Structures are given as C-alpha cells and as structure tokens.
XYZ file of C-alpha atoms in Angstrom:
544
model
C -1.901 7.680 -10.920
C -0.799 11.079 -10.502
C 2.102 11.212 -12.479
C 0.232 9.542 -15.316
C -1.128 11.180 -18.589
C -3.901 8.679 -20.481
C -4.856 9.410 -24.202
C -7.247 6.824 -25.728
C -9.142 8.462 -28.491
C -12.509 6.161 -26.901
C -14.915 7.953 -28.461
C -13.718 7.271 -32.318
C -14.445 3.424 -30.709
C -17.789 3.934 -29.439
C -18.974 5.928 -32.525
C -18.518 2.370 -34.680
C -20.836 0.099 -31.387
C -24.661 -0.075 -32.354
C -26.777 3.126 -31.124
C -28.108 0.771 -28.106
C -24.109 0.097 -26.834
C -23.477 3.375 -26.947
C -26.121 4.391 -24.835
C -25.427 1.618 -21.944
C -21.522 3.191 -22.222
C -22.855 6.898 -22.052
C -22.576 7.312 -18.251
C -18.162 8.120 -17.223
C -18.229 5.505 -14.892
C -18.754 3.013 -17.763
C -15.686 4.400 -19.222
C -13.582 4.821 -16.828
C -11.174 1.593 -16.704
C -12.834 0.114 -19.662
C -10.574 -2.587 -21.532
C -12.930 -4.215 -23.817
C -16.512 -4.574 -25.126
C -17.556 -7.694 -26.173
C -20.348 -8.471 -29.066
C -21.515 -12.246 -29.434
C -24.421 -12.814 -32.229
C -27.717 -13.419 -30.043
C -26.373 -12.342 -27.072
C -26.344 -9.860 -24.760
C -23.288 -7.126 -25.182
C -20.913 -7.386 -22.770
C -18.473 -4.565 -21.236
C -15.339 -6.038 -19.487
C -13.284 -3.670 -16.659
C -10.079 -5.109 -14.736
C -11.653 -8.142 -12.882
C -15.490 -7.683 -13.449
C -17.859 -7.401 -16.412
C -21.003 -5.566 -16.735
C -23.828 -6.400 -19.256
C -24.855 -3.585 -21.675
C -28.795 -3.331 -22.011
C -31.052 -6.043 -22.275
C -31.519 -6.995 -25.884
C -29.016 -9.586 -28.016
C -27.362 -8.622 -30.529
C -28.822 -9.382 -33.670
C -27.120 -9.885 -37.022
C -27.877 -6.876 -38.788
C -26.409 -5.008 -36.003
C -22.821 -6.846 -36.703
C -23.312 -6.576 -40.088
C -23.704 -2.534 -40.259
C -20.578 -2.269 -37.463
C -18.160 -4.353 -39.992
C -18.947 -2.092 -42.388
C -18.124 0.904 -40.908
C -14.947 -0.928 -39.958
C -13.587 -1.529 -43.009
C -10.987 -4.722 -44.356
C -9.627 -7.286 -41.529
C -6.522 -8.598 -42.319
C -5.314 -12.161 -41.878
C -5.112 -12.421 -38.460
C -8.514 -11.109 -38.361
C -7.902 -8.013 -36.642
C -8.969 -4.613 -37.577
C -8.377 -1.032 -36.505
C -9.170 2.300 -36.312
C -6.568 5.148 -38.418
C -4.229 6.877 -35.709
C -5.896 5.365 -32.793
C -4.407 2.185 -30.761
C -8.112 0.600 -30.685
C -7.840 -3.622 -32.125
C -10.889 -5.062 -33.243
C -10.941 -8.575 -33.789
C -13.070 -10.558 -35.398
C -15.342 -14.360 -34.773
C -15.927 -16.194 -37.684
C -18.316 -19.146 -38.339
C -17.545 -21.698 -40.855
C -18.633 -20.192 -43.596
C -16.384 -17.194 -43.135
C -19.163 -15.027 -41.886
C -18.698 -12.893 -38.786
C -20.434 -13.954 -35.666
C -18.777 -11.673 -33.205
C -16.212 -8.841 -32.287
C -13.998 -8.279 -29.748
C -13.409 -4.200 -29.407
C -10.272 -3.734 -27.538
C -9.657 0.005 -26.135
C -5.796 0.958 -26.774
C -4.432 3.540 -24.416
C -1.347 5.268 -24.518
C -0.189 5.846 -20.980
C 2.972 8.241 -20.682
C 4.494 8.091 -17.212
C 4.526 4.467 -15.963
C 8.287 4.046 -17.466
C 9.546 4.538 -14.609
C 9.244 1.485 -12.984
C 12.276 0.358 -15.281
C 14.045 3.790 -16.349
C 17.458 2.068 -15.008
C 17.212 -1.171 -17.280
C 16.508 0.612 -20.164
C 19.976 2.863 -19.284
C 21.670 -0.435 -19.214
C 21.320 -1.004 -23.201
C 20.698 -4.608 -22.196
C 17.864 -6.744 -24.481
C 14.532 -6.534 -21.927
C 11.537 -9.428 -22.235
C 7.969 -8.025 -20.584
C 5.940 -11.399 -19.283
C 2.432 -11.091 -18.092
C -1.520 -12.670 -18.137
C -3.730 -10.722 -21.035
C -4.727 -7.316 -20.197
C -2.033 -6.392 -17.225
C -0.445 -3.928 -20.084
C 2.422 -5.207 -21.579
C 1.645 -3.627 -25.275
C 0.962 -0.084 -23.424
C 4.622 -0.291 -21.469
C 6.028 -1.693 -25.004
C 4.787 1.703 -26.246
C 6.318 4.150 -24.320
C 9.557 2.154 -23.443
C 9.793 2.566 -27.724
C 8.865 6.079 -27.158
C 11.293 6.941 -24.314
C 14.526 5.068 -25.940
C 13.507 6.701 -28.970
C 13.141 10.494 -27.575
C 14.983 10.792 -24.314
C 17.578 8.568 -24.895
C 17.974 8.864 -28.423
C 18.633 5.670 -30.357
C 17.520 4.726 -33.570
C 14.259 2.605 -32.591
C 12.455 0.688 -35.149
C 9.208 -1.229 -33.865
C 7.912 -4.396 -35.009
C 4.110 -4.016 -35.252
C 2.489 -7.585 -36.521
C -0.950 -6.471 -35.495
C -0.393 -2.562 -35.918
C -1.730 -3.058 -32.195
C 1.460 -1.169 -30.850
C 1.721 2.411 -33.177
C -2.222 2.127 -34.532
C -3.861 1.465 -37.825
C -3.117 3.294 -40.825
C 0.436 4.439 -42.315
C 1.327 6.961 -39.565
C 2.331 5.761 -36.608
C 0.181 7.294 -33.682
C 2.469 9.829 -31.046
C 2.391 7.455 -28.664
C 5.490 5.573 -30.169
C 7.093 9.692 -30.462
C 10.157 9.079 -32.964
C 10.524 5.770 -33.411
C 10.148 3.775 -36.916
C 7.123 1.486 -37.437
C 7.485 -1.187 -39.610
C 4.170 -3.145 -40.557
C 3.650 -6.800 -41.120
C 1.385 -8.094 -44.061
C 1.322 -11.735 -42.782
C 1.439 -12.669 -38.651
C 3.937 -15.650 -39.919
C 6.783 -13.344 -41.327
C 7.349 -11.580 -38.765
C 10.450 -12.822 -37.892
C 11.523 -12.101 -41.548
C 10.576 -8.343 -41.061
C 12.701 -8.369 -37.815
C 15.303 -9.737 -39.640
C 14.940 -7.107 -42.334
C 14.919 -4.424 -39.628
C 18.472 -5.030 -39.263
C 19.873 -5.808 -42.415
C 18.127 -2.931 -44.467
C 17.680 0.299 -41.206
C 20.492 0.064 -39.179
C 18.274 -0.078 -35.659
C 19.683 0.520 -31.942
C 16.876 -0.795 -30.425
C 13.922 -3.501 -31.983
C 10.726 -3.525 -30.482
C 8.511 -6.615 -31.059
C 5.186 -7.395 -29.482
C 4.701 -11.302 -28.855
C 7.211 -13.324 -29.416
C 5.559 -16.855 -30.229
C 7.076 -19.088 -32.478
C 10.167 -20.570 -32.602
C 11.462 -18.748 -35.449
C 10.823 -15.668 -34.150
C 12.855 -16.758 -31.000
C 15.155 -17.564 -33.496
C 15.702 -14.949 -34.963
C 15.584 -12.491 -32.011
C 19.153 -14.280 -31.013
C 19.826 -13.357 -34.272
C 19.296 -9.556 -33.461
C 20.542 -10.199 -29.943
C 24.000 -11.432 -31.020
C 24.319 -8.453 -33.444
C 24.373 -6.023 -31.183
C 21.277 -5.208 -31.340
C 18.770 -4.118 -27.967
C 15.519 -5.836 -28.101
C 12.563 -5.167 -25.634
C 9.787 -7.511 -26.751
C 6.913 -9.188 -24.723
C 6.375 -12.442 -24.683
C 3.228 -15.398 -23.897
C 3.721 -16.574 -20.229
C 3.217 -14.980 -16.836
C 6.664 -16.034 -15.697
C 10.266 -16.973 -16.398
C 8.975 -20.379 -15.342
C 6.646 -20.526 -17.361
C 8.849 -19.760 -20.299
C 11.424 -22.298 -19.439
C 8.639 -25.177 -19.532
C 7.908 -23.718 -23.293
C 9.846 -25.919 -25.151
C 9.384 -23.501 -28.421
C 10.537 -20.083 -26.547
C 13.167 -21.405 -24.013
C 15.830 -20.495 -26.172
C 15.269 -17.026 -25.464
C 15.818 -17.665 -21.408
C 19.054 -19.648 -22.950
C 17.468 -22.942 -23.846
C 17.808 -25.964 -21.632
C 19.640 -29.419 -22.414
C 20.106 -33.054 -20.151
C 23.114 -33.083 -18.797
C 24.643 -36.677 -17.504
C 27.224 -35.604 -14.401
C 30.274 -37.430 -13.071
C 29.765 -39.647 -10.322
C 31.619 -37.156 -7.929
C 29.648 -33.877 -9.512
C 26.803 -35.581 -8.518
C 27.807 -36.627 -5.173
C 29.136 -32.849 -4.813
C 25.306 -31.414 -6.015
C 23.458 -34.376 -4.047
C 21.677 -34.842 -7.196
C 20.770 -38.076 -9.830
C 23.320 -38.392 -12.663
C 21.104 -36.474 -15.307
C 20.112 -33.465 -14.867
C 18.510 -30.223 -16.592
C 21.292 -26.952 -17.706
C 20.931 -23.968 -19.177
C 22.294 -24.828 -22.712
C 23.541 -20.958 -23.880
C 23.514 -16.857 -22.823
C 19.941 -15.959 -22.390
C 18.746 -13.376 -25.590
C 17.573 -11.171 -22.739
C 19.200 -10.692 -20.191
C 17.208 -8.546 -18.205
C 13.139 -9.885 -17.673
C 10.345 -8.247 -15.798
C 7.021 -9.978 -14.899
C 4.276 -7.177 -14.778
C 1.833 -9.046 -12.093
C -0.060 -5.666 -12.324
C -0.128 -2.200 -13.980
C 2.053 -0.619 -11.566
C 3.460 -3.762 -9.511
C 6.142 -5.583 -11.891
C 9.010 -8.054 -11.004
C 12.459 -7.113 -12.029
C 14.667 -10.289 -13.298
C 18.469 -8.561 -13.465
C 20.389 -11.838 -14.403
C 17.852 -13.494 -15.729
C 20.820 -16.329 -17.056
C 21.093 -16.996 -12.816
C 17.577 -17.427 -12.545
C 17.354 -19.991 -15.096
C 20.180 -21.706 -13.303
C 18.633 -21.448 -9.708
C 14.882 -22.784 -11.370
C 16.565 -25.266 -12.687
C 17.778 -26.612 -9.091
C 14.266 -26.693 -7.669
C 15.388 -23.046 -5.686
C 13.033 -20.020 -5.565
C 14.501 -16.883 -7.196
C 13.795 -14.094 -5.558
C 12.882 -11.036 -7.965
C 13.233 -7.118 -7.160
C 9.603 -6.106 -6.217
C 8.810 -2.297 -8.215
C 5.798 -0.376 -7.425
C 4.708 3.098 -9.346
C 3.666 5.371 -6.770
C 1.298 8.072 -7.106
C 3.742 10.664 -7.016
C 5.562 9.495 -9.942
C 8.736 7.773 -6.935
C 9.206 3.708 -7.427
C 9.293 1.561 -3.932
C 10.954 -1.091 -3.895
C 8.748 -3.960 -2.439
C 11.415 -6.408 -1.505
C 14.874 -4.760 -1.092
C 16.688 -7.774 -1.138
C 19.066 -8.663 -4.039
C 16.774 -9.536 -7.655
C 18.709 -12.857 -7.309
C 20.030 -14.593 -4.141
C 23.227 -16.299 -4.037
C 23.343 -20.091 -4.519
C 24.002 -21.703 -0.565
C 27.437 -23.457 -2.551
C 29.203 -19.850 -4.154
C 32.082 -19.921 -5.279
C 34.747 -17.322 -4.475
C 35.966 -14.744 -6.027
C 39.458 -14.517 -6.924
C 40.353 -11.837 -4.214
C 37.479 -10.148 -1.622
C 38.407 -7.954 0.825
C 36.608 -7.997 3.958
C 33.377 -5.413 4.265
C 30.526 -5.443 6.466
C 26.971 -6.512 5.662
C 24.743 -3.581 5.143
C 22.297 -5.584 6.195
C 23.931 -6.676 9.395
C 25.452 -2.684 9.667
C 22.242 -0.559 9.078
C 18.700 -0.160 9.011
C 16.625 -1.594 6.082
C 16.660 0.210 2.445
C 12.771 -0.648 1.982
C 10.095 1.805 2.157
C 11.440 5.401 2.826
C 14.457 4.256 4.819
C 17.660 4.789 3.729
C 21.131 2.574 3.752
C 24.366 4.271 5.169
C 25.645 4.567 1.498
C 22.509 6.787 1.274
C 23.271 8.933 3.353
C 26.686 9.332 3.361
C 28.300 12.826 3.305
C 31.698 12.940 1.998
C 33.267 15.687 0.788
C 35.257 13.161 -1.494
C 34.111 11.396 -3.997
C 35.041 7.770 -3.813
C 37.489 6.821 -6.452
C 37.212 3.375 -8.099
C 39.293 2.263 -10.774
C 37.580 -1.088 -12.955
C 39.456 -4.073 -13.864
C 37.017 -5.934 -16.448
C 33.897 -4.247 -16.063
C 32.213 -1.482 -17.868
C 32.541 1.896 -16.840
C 29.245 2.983 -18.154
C 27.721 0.323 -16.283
C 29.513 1.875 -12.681
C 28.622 5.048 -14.038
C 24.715 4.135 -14.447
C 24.693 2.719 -10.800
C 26.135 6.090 -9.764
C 23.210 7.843 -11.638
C 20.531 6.058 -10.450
C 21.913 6.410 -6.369
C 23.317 9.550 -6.730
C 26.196 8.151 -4.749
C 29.219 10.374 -3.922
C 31.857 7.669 -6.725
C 33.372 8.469 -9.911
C 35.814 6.046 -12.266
C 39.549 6.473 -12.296
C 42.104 5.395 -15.143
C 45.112 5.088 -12.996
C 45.581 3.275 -10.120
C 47.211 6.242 -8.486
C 44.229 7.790 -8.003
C 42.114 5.083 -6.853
C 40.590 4.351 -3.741
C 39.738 0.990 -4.226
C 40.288 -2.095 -7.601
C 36.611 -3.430 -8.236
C 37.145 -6.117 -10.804
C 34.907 -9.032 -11.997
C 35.615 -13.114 -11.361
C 38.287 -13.631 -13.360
C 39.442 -9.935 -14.370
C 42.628 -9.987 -12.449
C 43.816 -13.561 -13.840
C 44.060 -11.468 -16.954
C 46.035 -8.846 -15.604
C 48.650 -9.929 -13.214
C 50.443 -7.230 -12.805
C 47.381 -4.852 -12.294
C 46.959 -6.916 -9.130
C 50.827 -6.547 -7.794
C 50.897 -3.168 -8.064
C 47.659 -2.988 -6.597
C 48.890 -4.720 -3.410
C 52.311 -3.026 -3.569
C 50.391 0.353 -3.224
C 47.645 -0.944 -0.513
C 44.595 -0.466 -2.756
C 41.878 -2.738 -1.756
C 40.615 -5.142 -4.461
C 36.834 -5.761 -4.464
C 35.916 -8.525 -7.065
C 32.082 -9.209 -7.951
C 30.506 -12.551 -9.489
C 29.282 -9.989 -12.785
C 29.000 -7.093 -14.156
C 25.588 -6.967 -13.791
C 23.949 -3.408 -12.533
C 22.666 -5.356 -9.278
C 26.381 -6.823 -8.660
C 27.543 -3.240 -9.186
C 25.258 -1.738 -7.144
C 25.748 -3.853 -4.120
C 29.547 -3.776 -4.273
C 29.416 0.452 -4.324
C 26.626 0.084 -1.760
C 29.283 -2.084 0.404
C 32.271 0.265 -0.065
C 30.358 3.450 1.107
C 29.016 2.186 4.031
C 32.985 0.974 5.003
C 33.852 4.553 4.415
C 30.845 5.888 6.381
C 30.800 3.241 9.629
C 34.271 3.844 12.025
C 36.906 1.102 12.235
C 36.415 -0.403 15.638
C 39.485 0.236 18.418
C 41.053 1.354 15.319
C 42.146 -2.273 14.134
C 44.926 -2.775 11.928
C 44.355 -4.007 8.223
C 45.809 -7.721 7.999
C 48.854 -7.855 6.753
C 49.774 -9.559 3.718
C 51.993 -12.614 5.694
C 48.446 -13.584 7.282
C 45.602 -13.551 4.072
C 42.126 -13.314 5.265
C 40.337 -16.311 5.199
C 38.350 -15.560 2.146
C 42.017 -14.889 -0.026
C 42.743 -18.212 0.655
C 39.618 -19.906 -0.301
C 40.012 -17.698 -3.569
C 43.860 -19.234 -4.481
C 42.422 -22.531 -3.708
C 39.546 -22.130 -6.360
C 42.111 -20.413 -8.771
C 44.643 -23.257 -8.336
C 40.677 -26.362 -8.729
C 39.957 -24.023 -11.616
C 43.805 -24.503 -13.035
C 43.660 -28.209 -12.948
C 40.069 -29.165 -14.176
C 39.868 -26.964 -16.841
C 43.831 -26.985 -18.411
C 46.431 -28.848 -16.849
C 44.229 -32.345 -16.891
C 42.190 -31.588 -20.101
C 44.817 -29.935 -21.818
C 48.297 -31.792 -20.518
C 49.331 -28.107 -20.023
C 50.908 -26.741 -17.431
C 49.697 -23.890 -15.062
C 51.647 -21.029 -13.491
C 49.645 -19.314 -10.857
C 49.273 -16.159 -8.958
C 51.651 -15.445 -6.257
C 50.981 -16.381 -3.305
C 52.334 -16.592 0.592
C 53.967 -19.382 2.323
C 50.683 -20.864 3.832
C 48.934 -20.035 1.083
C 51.198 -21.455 -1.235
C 51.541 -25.344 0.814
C 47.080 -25.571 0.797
C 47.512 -25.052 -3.274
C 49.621 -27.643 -3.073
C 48.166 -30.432 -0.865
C 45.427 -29.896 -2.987
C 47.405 -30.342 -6.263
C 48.378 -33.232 -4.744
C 45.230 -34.820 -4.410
C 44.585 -34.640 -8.060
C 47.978 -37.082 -8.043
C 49.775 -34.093 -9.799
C 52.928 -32.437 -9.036
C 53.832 -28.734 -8.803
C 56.772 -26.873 -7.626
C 57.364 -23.440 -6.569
C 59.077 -20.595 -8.185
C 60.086 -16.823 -7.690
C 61.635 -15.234 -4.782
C 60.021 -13.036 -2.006
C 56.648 -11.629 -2.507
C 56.931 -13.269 -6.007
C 56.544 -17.174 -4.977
C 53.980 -19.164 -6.603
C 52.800 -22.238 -7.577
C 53.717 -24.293 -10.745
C 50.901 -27.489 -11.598
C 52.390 -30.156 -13.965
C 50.275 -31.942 -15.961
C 50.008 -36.391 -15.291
C-alpha cells in the first residue's frame, strides 16, 4: 500500500535458519510477503506466503540442523515460544515426548505504520474495541500500532499486555513499534489476567492492550477493566461475533447470553416458542471489527444490537472498510453498521425528515450525500439532551460537517436527544415546543446513531420545502408523535404502575392524543384521569 511504511528486521530471522534455508530465501521475491518458515525434523523446509507455500531446497532437515538453530536461539519459555531482542519475530517450538525439539515454527513480525486508518474514528470514541479474525490476517500487527497511535497521537496513558512478548518484541525494551506505550511482560500464559488486573490497580492506564483473550478469566477480568473505566482494545479467537457468541467461555465479553421463558402474549407478539436465547448484560466492548483481510475489515458499532439481532436468527449487517492505496478508507457497504429491527420502537418525539436515501444519490464509492456537500454559511446549531457532546463533536470531525453544540436552547437550531432523555427533563421539552425548536430523538448515543441523525438534519436544511408547506401545528401531532405518547404511556404501565402499584403522570399531551393514551390504559383494565389546563393536559394512570 502506498501509504504504508513496513519494518521487519527479516534478516536478524534468517541469520538463525540453517545455511541451506537461507540460500532457498536469498532471492526478494522469497521475501516479499513472507509470514512464516516452517522446519519439521526429516522433512523438507517449508516457506508459507498469504494462501500458498513454497518448499525450500530439496534435502530434510536433519537433527543436527535443529539442534545448532536452538542454540543460537537461546531459552523458550513456557508457552514454548522464543524470540529475537528488539525484533517482533516468535519462534515457537515442537516437542516430542521426551521434551526434545522436533520442529520450529519461525514467525516474521512486522510492524506496519499506516493501516490505522481503517478505524481512526473508533479509537476517537474512547469506547473498549475487540479485533476478530482467522490466523495470519494481522490482528497482532493492527494491535500494535492502534497501542502506538492512542499512545502518541492521542495521548493516553497506554499500558500493553504482552503474554507472548509477540506484540512489543523480546527482550526488556519494548521495540518502536508500540512508540510510548508501557509493556508489561507475562512470566506464565495462565496469569495473564492477573497482570491485567495489576495494570490497573498498580499504573493507572487509559487504555489496556491485550493480545488473545482466551479463557474465561481473562474475559473476566477484562469486564473488570471495562467497568472501571478503563478502554480496552484486545483481539480475540474467532473469525466473527458469531462465532464468539457460540463460545460459551468468551460470550461474556459480547454480553453473555441466558434462556429466557416469555409470557404467553410476548411470545405471541415475537411469533416465537416460550424459551428463548437474550443477551444477559452490556457487552465489555462495545465496538468489534472482523478483519476478513489486511486492508478489508468489518466495523461492528453497537455490537450489544448485534448480539440481539443474532440472537433472532436476523443477519446484521456490518460497515464494510477498505484501506486504499492512497492512504483514503471506502466504505464498501454504506448502509447503517446495524439495521433496524422490522418491529422498532419509537422514539419519544421524531420530527419528520426525509430519507437520504430516498432524497439523494448514494454515499458509496466517491459519491457524496447532500449533507456532504452542503454549503452553509451557518453552522447548524444543535443543542444535546442526554447525549455526549464529545461524541457529536467526533461525528463533526470525522464529516467535516458545517454543526457545532449549543448550551442554551436560545441558540439552537434543533433538540437532538436520546430515547428517554426528555422523560428526564420535562420542561426542556416545553420550552422547546413553546419556542418551535425541532426535537430529533435517536435510539443511542452511538457514533453511527449520531451520525445519521446530523446526516438527516443537513440534508433538511440543504433540500427546499416543497410549495412551501406549513409545519404541522401542534393541535394535529404527526403520526409518529402519537405512536411515541402511546409507547411512553405501554412503557408507564408495564414497567411502574402494574409492577410497582405506583402511579404515573405523563407528558402533556393534545386532546386526540390524550383519549388513544387512554383507550389504551383502559385495556390494561386501569383507570387514569386527566389533569392541567391548556397546552398543559395530560394523562394520569392509576395503579389496579
């Protein structure tokens, strides 16, 4: 790739292979690509390159030949792996019975600076990220120099987690590669999670970087970490979230998953038997990628939704990323990382936008979305009600879009809030309507969620209001208004006034708005009552 710059220190490797390996590697093209070289006791040496292996000479490999390259290797530790000082080569080792080494497995470590890219926004988010991929795709080179980018250009305080010393090299100083992040070593493969643990505790970290997360007390304790505060980026064994989810020791980092027996209604509602499968808890990562190549990976940004949507026997759709040569990411797929589930539920207030997809041309490839290319001389103000302003202000970054955050409502264009952010703040939402300020609510606060939503309210400022329509006005809600006060009013009853015998004031509403709360009150055989005067009306739910 153009943008990229390679450093693998490959001769220090070759100089330990017998004389007749080193000559059947001598020519570039035997270099070039090279992942591993493969010595088997009375066999013939083997070099292996991404999907094809080549045969090095003619002769086997006899014993003597292993014996004088362990030697000039030095002490394997117990996980039988070996390396070379300041370089990111592994060597690992075949034992017989008897302990005695019957063949080596010389892996060439690279440190690639450049392919970050790919996933420069997640790591901006500060969210915990989990790398998933087959062997040798490169999920221990991009663990590298994500440690090396948090560590330099964003700087946090990065300590890495190296088991294997596969990710910063052999020896007590960490190679560049890893630039200013921490290296802590591991004398046994089983305590890891007990050094991660002692990362925290003892070094005050931002960010932990761990390199194959396989046990279940590792998982545990990366919730641990997680629920601390703490980032993580770690790989882990599987090619896919689904894959993960079947792993009954590492599914508690996608959130774990428990049987769940339903109602007889729920499960006439889902069309589905009585017991099914549920995410039991928050994922520890929220954010996954699976890296299907070196420069092709799959971008998981609720990776909790996923998990719910595999779950249901649907197909999650993931953000396609490629690397392109000139250093630019294309997005494969420009659909949403996660579609919505065919039975949403509403928001608590939406206000009606069109579709880019239905308004514009296509985002994918070179083509640009109206929000794009929108020229405005102002900058859209948005005030947030529940969500993170870094997080708006990271979408902004990454589009370059023409929006900053407000603190007053005054100065607003438009109220984004998430599900449920206004049912805190009541009054935030009168004044809000008082002073004609359109209220956007999203399902999250998730960078995708944000994105879209931004992505929806420039394009209403760039396309022109047909025969100059009139707003609706507030005596005649918008369809989806109502179906939001009739989800605030089922959310009301199911999860206080009939669990809890409490009763439930709610939002206020109009007239019409106000009678479908209450038929539906009603057929929960409850009572309610109205109260307030004016634009203040709403509903009051008794409990049974």
């Amino acid at each position: 790739m153009g943008t990229e710059r390679i450093t693998d220190d490959l001769q220090r490797l070759l100089a330990l292979l017998p004389t007749a390996v080193q000559e059947a590697l001598a020519p570039a093209d035997r270099r070039d690509q090279l992942l591993e070289v493969v010595l088997d006791l009375g066999r013939i040496p083997e070099a292996r390159y991404p999907g094809r292996s080549v045969e090095l000479g003619e002769g086997c490999l006899e014993r003597q030949d292993l014996v004088e390259m362990v030697g000039r290797i030095g002490q394997f530790g117990a996980d039988n792996r070996a390396g070379i000082e300041r370089t990111l080569h592994r060597i690992s080792a075949v034992r017989n019975r008897r302990g005695d080494v019957v063949g080596l497995t010389c892996r060439v470590g690279r440190a690639v600076f450049g392919t970050v890219a790919i996933v420069r926004d997640l790591l901006d988010s500060g969210e915990s990220l989990l790398l998933m991929g087959r062997p040798g795709v490169g999920k221990t080179t991009a663990l590298r120099e994500i440690a090396r980018v948090l560590a330099d250009d964003l700087h946090k305080r990065v300590v890495v987690i190296d088991t294997s010393n596969e990710i910063a090299g052999d020896g007590d100083i960490p190679h560049p590669a890893i630039g200013r992040a921490r290296r802590m070593q591991v004398s046994k493969p089983e305590l890891q999670h007990q050094v991660m643990i002692e990362a925290v505790e003892n070094h005050m970290p931002e960010v932990i970087v761990i390199d194959e997360i396989g046990t279940e007390l590792e998982a545990q304790a990366a919730r641990t970490i997680a629920e601390r505060g703490v980032m993580l980026v770690a790989t882990a064994h599987g090619n896919a979230l689904a894959n993960l989810i079947k792993n009954p020791t590492l599914c508690d980092l996608v959130g774990g998953i428990e049987s769940v027996t339903l109602g007889d209604d729920e499960a006439r509602r889902r069309r589905t038997q009585k017991t099914v499968l549920e995410r039991a808890a928050e994922p520890t990562f929220p954010l996954a990628v699976e890296m299907h190549s070196r420069h092709r990976w799959a971008v998981h940004d609720d990776v909790g939704r996923t998990v719910d949507l595999l779950l249901r026997g649907q197909s999650p759709r993931p953000q396609e990323r490629e690397l392109m040569a000139d250093g630019g990411v294309r997005l494969v797929d420009p659909e949403p990382s996660v579609p919505q589930p065919p039975q949403r539920r509403p928001a608590l207030a939406v206000v009606p936008l069109p579709d880019p997809r239905r308004s514009g041309p296509s985002n994918s490839g070179s083509e640009k979305s109206p929000a794009d290319v929108a020229l405005r001389k102002v900058k859209l103000q948005v005030l947030c009600c529940g969500l993170s302003r870094q997080r708006l202000e990271e979408a902004v970054r990454c589009h370059g879009w023409p929006v900053s955050a407000v603190d007053d409502l005054a100065c607003a264009d438009v109220l984004l809030s998430v599900r449920q952010g206004l049912g805190r703040q009541p009054e935030l939402r009168r004044q809000a309507r008082e002073a004609g300020v359109p209220i956007l609510v999203i399902k999250s606060d998730s960078l995708a969620q944000v994105e879209r939503a931004l992505e929806r309210l420039l394009n209403r400022q760039t396309l022109p209001r047909k025969n100059h329509e009139p707003e609706a006005s507030s005596d005649e809600p918008d369809r989806d208004d109502a179906l939001a006060a009739l989800e605030e009013c089922r959310l009301a009853v199911e999860q206080i006034v009939m669990p809890q015998g409490r009763p439930v004031e709610l939002l206020p509403r109009n007239e019409n708005v106000l009678q479908m709360q209450a038929d539906l009150v009603a057929r929960y055989s409850l009572k309610s009552d109205v109260y307030g005067s004016s634009d203040q009306r709403r509903l009051r739910v008794f409990p049974p």
